[in-house]
């Protein structure tokens, strides 16, 4: 794992994170700039710069964990759908965003194109205590499924 990669450092527990799930291959933790409460990032512990660089079985493992989280998020946050998106925009380490969607435009939408609003900004950083409470509820839900 590269020493300078933010997510590699989180995977090695060198930097703090509000961990929701951990196994031998992946780490799931709360995004500190959540689109919505409960916004989780799932990363492979091994460094892969982008989604397409990962072995297919690892990508499948991440999607499976995303499905498990989504089922619990629907119940915990009373949402109809949960979005999953693989990105590599801000950190060049493959990662999936799992977002309980309270609004159809929470992840992406043609609405932005129609409105000609293509300016994407980072959501504000969440409060540490709120993140800790959210992580605990998701961790308990996923460990019990």
PDB file of C-alpha atoms in Angstrom:
ATOM      1  CA  UNK A   1       0.000   0.000   0.000  1.00  0.00           C
ATOM      2  CA  UNK A   2       1.413   3.367  -0.921  1.00  0.00           C
ATOM      3  CA  UNK A   3       2.477   5.433   2.097  1.00  0.00           C
ATOM      4  CA  UNK A   4       0.862   8.603   0.792  1.00  0.00           C
ATOM      5  CA  UNK A   5      -2.556   7.176  -0.140  1.00  0.00           C
ATOM      6  CA  UNK A   6      -5.211   8.472   2.261  1.00  0.00           C
ATOM      7  CA  UNK A   7      -7.370   5.348   2.000  1.00  0.00           C
ATOM      8  CA  UNK A   8      -4.396   2.992   2.377  1.00  0.00           C
ATOM      9  CA  UNK A   9      -3.525   4.811   5.591  1.00  0.00           C
ATOM     10  CA  UNK A  10      -7.112   4.416   6.805  1.00  0.00           C
ATOM     11  CA  UNK A  11      -7.024   0.698   5.864  1.00  0.00           C
ATOM     12  CA  UNK A  12      -3.854   0.319   7.972  1.00  0.00           C
ATOM     13  CA  UNK A  13      -5.597   2.128  10.863  1.00  0.00           C
ATOM     14  CA  UNK A  14      -3.007   4.909  10.760  1.00  0.00           C
ATOM     15  CA  UNK A  15      -5.758   7.514  10.412  1.00  0.00           C
ATOM     16  CA  UNK A  16      -9.071   7.586  12.277  1.00  0.00           C
ATOM     17  CA  UNK A  17     -12.287   6.504  10.614  1.00  0.00           C
ATOM     18  CA  UNK A  18     -15.808   5.697  11.750  1.00  0.00           C
ATOM     19  CA  UNK A  19     -15.707   2.041  10.745  1.00  0.00           C
ATOM     20  CA  UNK A  20     -18.946   0.275   9.900  1.00  0.00           C
ATOM     21  CA  UNK A  21     -17.529  -3.066   8.716  1.00  0.00           C
ATOM     22  CA  UNK A  22     -14.128  -4.691   8.267  1.00  0.00           C
ATOM     23  CA  UNK A  23     -13.076  -8.027   6.867  1.00  0.00           C
ATOM     24  CA  UNK A  24      -9.839  -9.406   5.437  1.00  0.00           C
ATOM     25  CA  UNK A  25     -10.310  -7.681   2.058  1.00  0.00           C
ATOM     26  CA  UNK A  26     -12.366  -4.545   2.651  1.00  0.00           C
ATOM     27  CA  UNK A  27     -13.056  -1.694   5.019  1.00  0.00           C
ATOM     28  CA  UNK A  28     -16.352   0.222   5.160  1.00  0.00           C
ATOM     29  CA  UNK A  29     -16.438   3.558   6.947  1.00  0.00           C
ATOM     30  CA  UNK A  30     -18.477   6.750   7.019  1.00  0.00           C
ATOM     31  CA  UNK A  31     -17.685   9.517   4.561  1.00  0.00           C
ATOM     32  CA  UNK A  32     -16.714  12.623   6.545  1.00  0.00           C
ATOM     33  CA  UNK A  33     -18.400  14.745   3.867  1.00  0.00           C
ATOM     34  CA  UNK A  34     -21.670  12.799   3.582  1.00  0.00           C
ATOM     35  CA  UNK A  35     -24.219  13.460   0.879  1.00  0.00           C
ATOM     36  CA  UNK A  36     -26.751  12.136   3.411  1.00  0.00           C
ATOM     37  CA  UNK A  37     -26.430  10.711   6.940  1.00  0.00           C
ATOM     38  CA  UNK A  38     -25.218   7.120   6.683  1.00  0.00           C
ATOM     39  CA  UNK A  39     -23.106   7.733   3.542  1.00  0.00           C
ATOM     40  CA  UNK A  40     -20.538   4.911   3.616  1.00  0.00           C
ATOM     41  CA  UNK A  41     -17.353   4.344   1.629  1.00  0.00           C
ATOM     42  CA  UNK A  42     -16.217   0.780   0.946  1.00  0.00           C
ATOM     43  CA  UNK A  43     -12.558   0.381   0.023  1.00  0.00           C
ATOM     44  CA  UNK A  44     -10.383  -2.603  -0.803  1.00  0.00           C
ATOM     45  CA  UNK A  45      -7.564  -2.886   1.729  1.00  0.00           C
ATOM     46  CA  UNK A  46      -5.134  -3.502  -1.103  1.00  0.00           C
ATOM     47  CA  UNK A  47      -4.392  -0.445  -3.209  1.00  0.00           C
ATOM     48  CA  UNK A  48      -6.022  -0.292  -6.635  1.00  0.00           C
ATOM     49  CA  UNK A  49      -6.121   3.198  -8.148  1.00  0.00           C
ATOM     50  CA  UNK A  50      -9.462   2.751  -9.887  1.00  0.00           C
ATOM     51  CA  UNK A  51     -12.483   0.454  -9.942  1.00  0.00           C
ATOM     52  CA  UNK A  52     -11.463  -1.169 -13.221  1.00  0.00           C
ATOM     53  CA  UNK A  53      -8.069  -2.128 -11.751  1.00  0.00           C
ATOM     54  CA  UNK A  54      -9.584  -4.459  -9.146  1.00  0.00           C
ATOM     55  CA  UNK A  55     -10.015  -8.197  -9.697  1.00  0.00           C
ATOM     56  CA  UNK A  56     -13.626  -9.035 -10.557  1.00  0.00           C
ATOM     57  CA  UNK A  57     -14.130 -11.131  -7.421  1.00  0.00           C
ATOM     58  CA  UNK A  58     -13.055  -8.214  -5.214  1.00  0.00           C
ATOM     59  CA  UNK A  59     -15.423  -5.837  -7.023  1.00  0.00           C
ATOM     60  CA  UNK A  60     -18.176  -8.421  -6.475  1.00  0.00           C
ATOM     61  CA  UNK A  61     -17.272  -8.663  -2.791  1.00  0.00           C
ATOM     62  CA  UNK A  62     -17.624  -4.868  -2.469  1.00  0.00           C
ATOM     63  CA  UNK A  63     -20.983  -4.893  -4.281  1.00  0.00           C
ATOM     64  CA  UNK A  64     -22.211  -7.708  -2.007  1.00  0.00           C
ATOM     65  CA  UNK A  65     -21.246  -5.724   1.080  1.00  0.00           C
ATOM     66  CA  UNK A  66     -22.924  -2.673  -0.464  1.00  0.00           C
ATOM     67  CA  UNK A  67     -26.142  -4.676  -0.837  1.00  0.00           C
ATOM     68  CA  UNK A  68     -25.978  -5.768   2.812  1.00  0.00           C
ATOM     69  CA  UNK A  69     -25.466  -2.170   3.905  1.00  0.00           C
ATOM     70  CA  UNK A  70     -28.254  -0.948   1.602  1.00  0.00           C
ATOM     71  CA  UNK A  71     -30.797  -3.334   3.142  1.00  0.00           C
ATOM     72  CA  UNK A  72     -29.983  -2.022   6.598  1.00  0.00           C
ATOM     73  CA  UNK A  73     -29.916   1.620   5.455  1.00  0.00           C
ATOM     74  CA  UNK A  74     -33.417   1.299   4.010  1.00  0.00           C
ATOM     75  CA  UNK A  75     -34.658   0.195   7.407  1.00  0.00           C
ATOM     76  CA  UNK A  76     -32.568   2.622   9.499  1.00  0.00           C
ATOM     77  CA  UNK A  77     -33.215   5.709   7.366  1.00  0.00           C
ATOM     78  CA  UNK A  78     -36.690   4.868   5.993  1.00  0.00           C
ATOM     79  CA  UNK A  79     -35.587   5.428   2.394  1.00  0.00           C
ATOM     80  CA  UNK A  80     -36.927   3.710  -0.706  1.00  0.00           C
ATOM     81  CA  UNK A  81     -33.575   3.364  -2.424  1.00  0.00           C
ATOM     82  CA  UNK A  82     -29.870   3.362  -1.696  1.00  0.00           C
ATOM     83  CA  UNK A  83     -27.377   4.396  -4.352  1.00  0.00           C
ATOM     84  CA  UNK A  84     -24.068   2.671  -5.054  1.00  0.00           C
ATOM     85  CA  UNK A  85     -21.410   4.393  -7.131  1.00  0.00           C
ATOM     86  CA  UNK A  86     -17.758   3.574  -7.709  1.00  0.00           C
ATOM     87  CA  UNK A  87     -15.668   6.710  -8.040  1.00  0.00           C
ATOM     88  CA  UNK A  88     -12.068   7.778  -7.894  1.00  0.00           C
ATOM     89  CA  UNK A  89     -12.422  11.507  -8.166  1.00  0.00           C
ATOM     90  CA  UNK A  90     -10.932  12.845  -4.936  1.00  0.00           C
ATOM     91  CA  UNK A  91      -8.810   9.865  -3.851  1.00  0.00           C
ATOM     92  CA  UNK A  92      -7.082   7.613  -6.399  1.00  0.00           C
ATOM     93  CA  UNK A  93      -7.931   4.438  -4.481  1.00  0.00           C
ATOM     94  CA  UNK A  94     -10.887   2.403  -5.730  1.00  0.00           C
ATOM     95  CA  UNK A  95     -13.925   2.995  -3.549  1.00  0.00           C
ATOM     96  CA  UNK A  96     -17.683   2.627  -3.590  1.00  0.00           C
ATOM     97  CA  UNK A  97     -20.113   5.158  -2.165  1.00  0.00           C
ATOM     98  CA  UNK A  98     -23.233   3.708  -0.538  1.00  0.00           C
ATOM     99  CA  UNK A  99     -25.761   6.528  -0.006  1.00  0.00           C
ATOM    100  CA  UNK A 100     -29.243   6.316   1.527  1.00  0.00           C
ATOM    101  CA  UNK A 101     -31.122   8.457  -0.986  1.00  0.00           C
ATOM    102  CA  UNK A 102     -33.644  10.855   0.481  1.00  0.00           C
ATOM    103  CA  UNK A 103     -33.990  12.695  -2.820  1.00  0.00           C
ATOM    104  CA  UNK A 104     -33.781  11.387  -6.418  1.00  0.00           C
ATOM    105  CA  UNK A 105     -30.917  13.810  -7.115  1.00  0.00           C
ATOM    106  CA  UNK A 106     -28.718  12.718  -4.197  1.00  0.00           C
ATOM    107  CA  UNK A 107     -26.144  10.935  -6.363  1.00  0.00           C
ATOM    108  CA  UNK A 108     -26.520  12.124  -9.907  1.00  0.00           C
ATOM    109  CA  UNK A 109     -29.261  13.053 -12.266  1.00  0.00           C
ATOM    110  CA  UNK A 110     -30.040  14.517 -15.641  1.00  0.00           C
ATOM    111  CA  UNK A 111     -31.765  17.249 -13.579  1.00  0.00           C
ATOM    112  CA  UNK A 112     -28.372  18.932 -13.189  1.00  0.00           C
ATOM    113  CA  UNK A 113     -27.778  18.894 -16.923  1.00  0.00           C
ATOM    114  CA  UNK A 114     -31.259  20.253 -17.660  1.00  0.00           C
ATOM    115  CA  UNK A 115     -30.697  23.033 -15.131  1.00  0.00           C
ATOM    116  CA  UNK A 116     -27.186  23.567 -16.551  1.00  0.00           C
ATOM    117  CA  UNK A 117     -25.817  23.297 -13.035  1.00  0.00           C
ATOM    118  CA  UNK A 118     -22.694  21.223 -13.432  1.00  0.00           C
ATOM    119  CA  UNK A 119     -20.885  22.678 -10.435  1.00  0.00           C
ATOM    120  CA  UNK A 120     -20.339  19.930  -7.892  1.00  0.00           C
ATOM    121  CA  UNK A 121     -19.233  20.952  -4.435  1.00  0.00           C
ATOM    122  CA  UNK A 122     -18.050  18.898  -1.491  1.00  0.00           C
ATOM    123  CA  UNK A 123     -20.783  18.505   1.141  1.00  0.00           C
ATOM    124  CA  UNK A 124     -19.881  19.994   4.532  1.00  0.00           C
ATOM    125  CA  UNK A 125     -17.867  17.905   6.976  1.00  0.00           C
ATOM    126  CA  UNK A 126     -20.111  16.052   9.400  1.00  0.00           C
ATOM    127  CA  UNK A 127     -19.905  16.388  13.176  1.00  0.00           C
ATOM    128  CA  UNK A 128     -17.641  13.722  14.751  1.00  0.00           C
ATOM    129  CA  UNK A 129     -20.209  12.751  17.404  1.00  0.00           C
ATOM    130  CA  UNK A 130     -22.932  12.346  14.790  1.00  0.00           C
ATOM    131  CA  UNK A 131     -20.594  10.198  12.683  1.00  0.00           C
ATOM    132  CA  UNK A 132     -19.760   8.010  15.697  1.00  0.00           C
ATOM    133  CA  UNK A 133     -23.454   7.436  16.471  1.00  0.00           C
ATOM    134  CA  UNK A 134     -24.236   6.696  12.817  1.00  0.00           C
ATOM    135  CA  UNK A 135     -21.325   4.256  12.549  1.00  0.00           C
ATOM    136  CA  UNK A 136     -22.477   2.432  15.679  1.00  0.00           C
ATOM    137  CA  UNK A 137     -26.042   1.978  14.405  1.00  0.00           C
ATOM    138  CA  UNK A 138     -24.881   0.753  10.981  1.00  0.00           C
ATOM    139  CA  UNK A 139     -22.235  -1.539  12.508  1.00  0.00           C
ATOM    140  CA  UNK A 140     -24.834  -3.130  14.787  1.00  0.00           C
ATOM    141  CA  UNK A 141     -27.307  -3.555  11.924  1.00  0.00           C
ATOM    142  CA  UNK A 142     -24.798  -5.127   9.519  1.00  0.00           C
ATOM    143  CA  UNK A 143     -23.279  -7.434  12.128  1.00  0.00           C
ATOM    144  CA  UNK A 144     -26.752  -8.744  12.939  1.00  0.00           C
ATOM    145  CA  UNK A 145     -27.933  -9.450   9.372  1.00  0.00           C
TER     146      UNK A 145
END
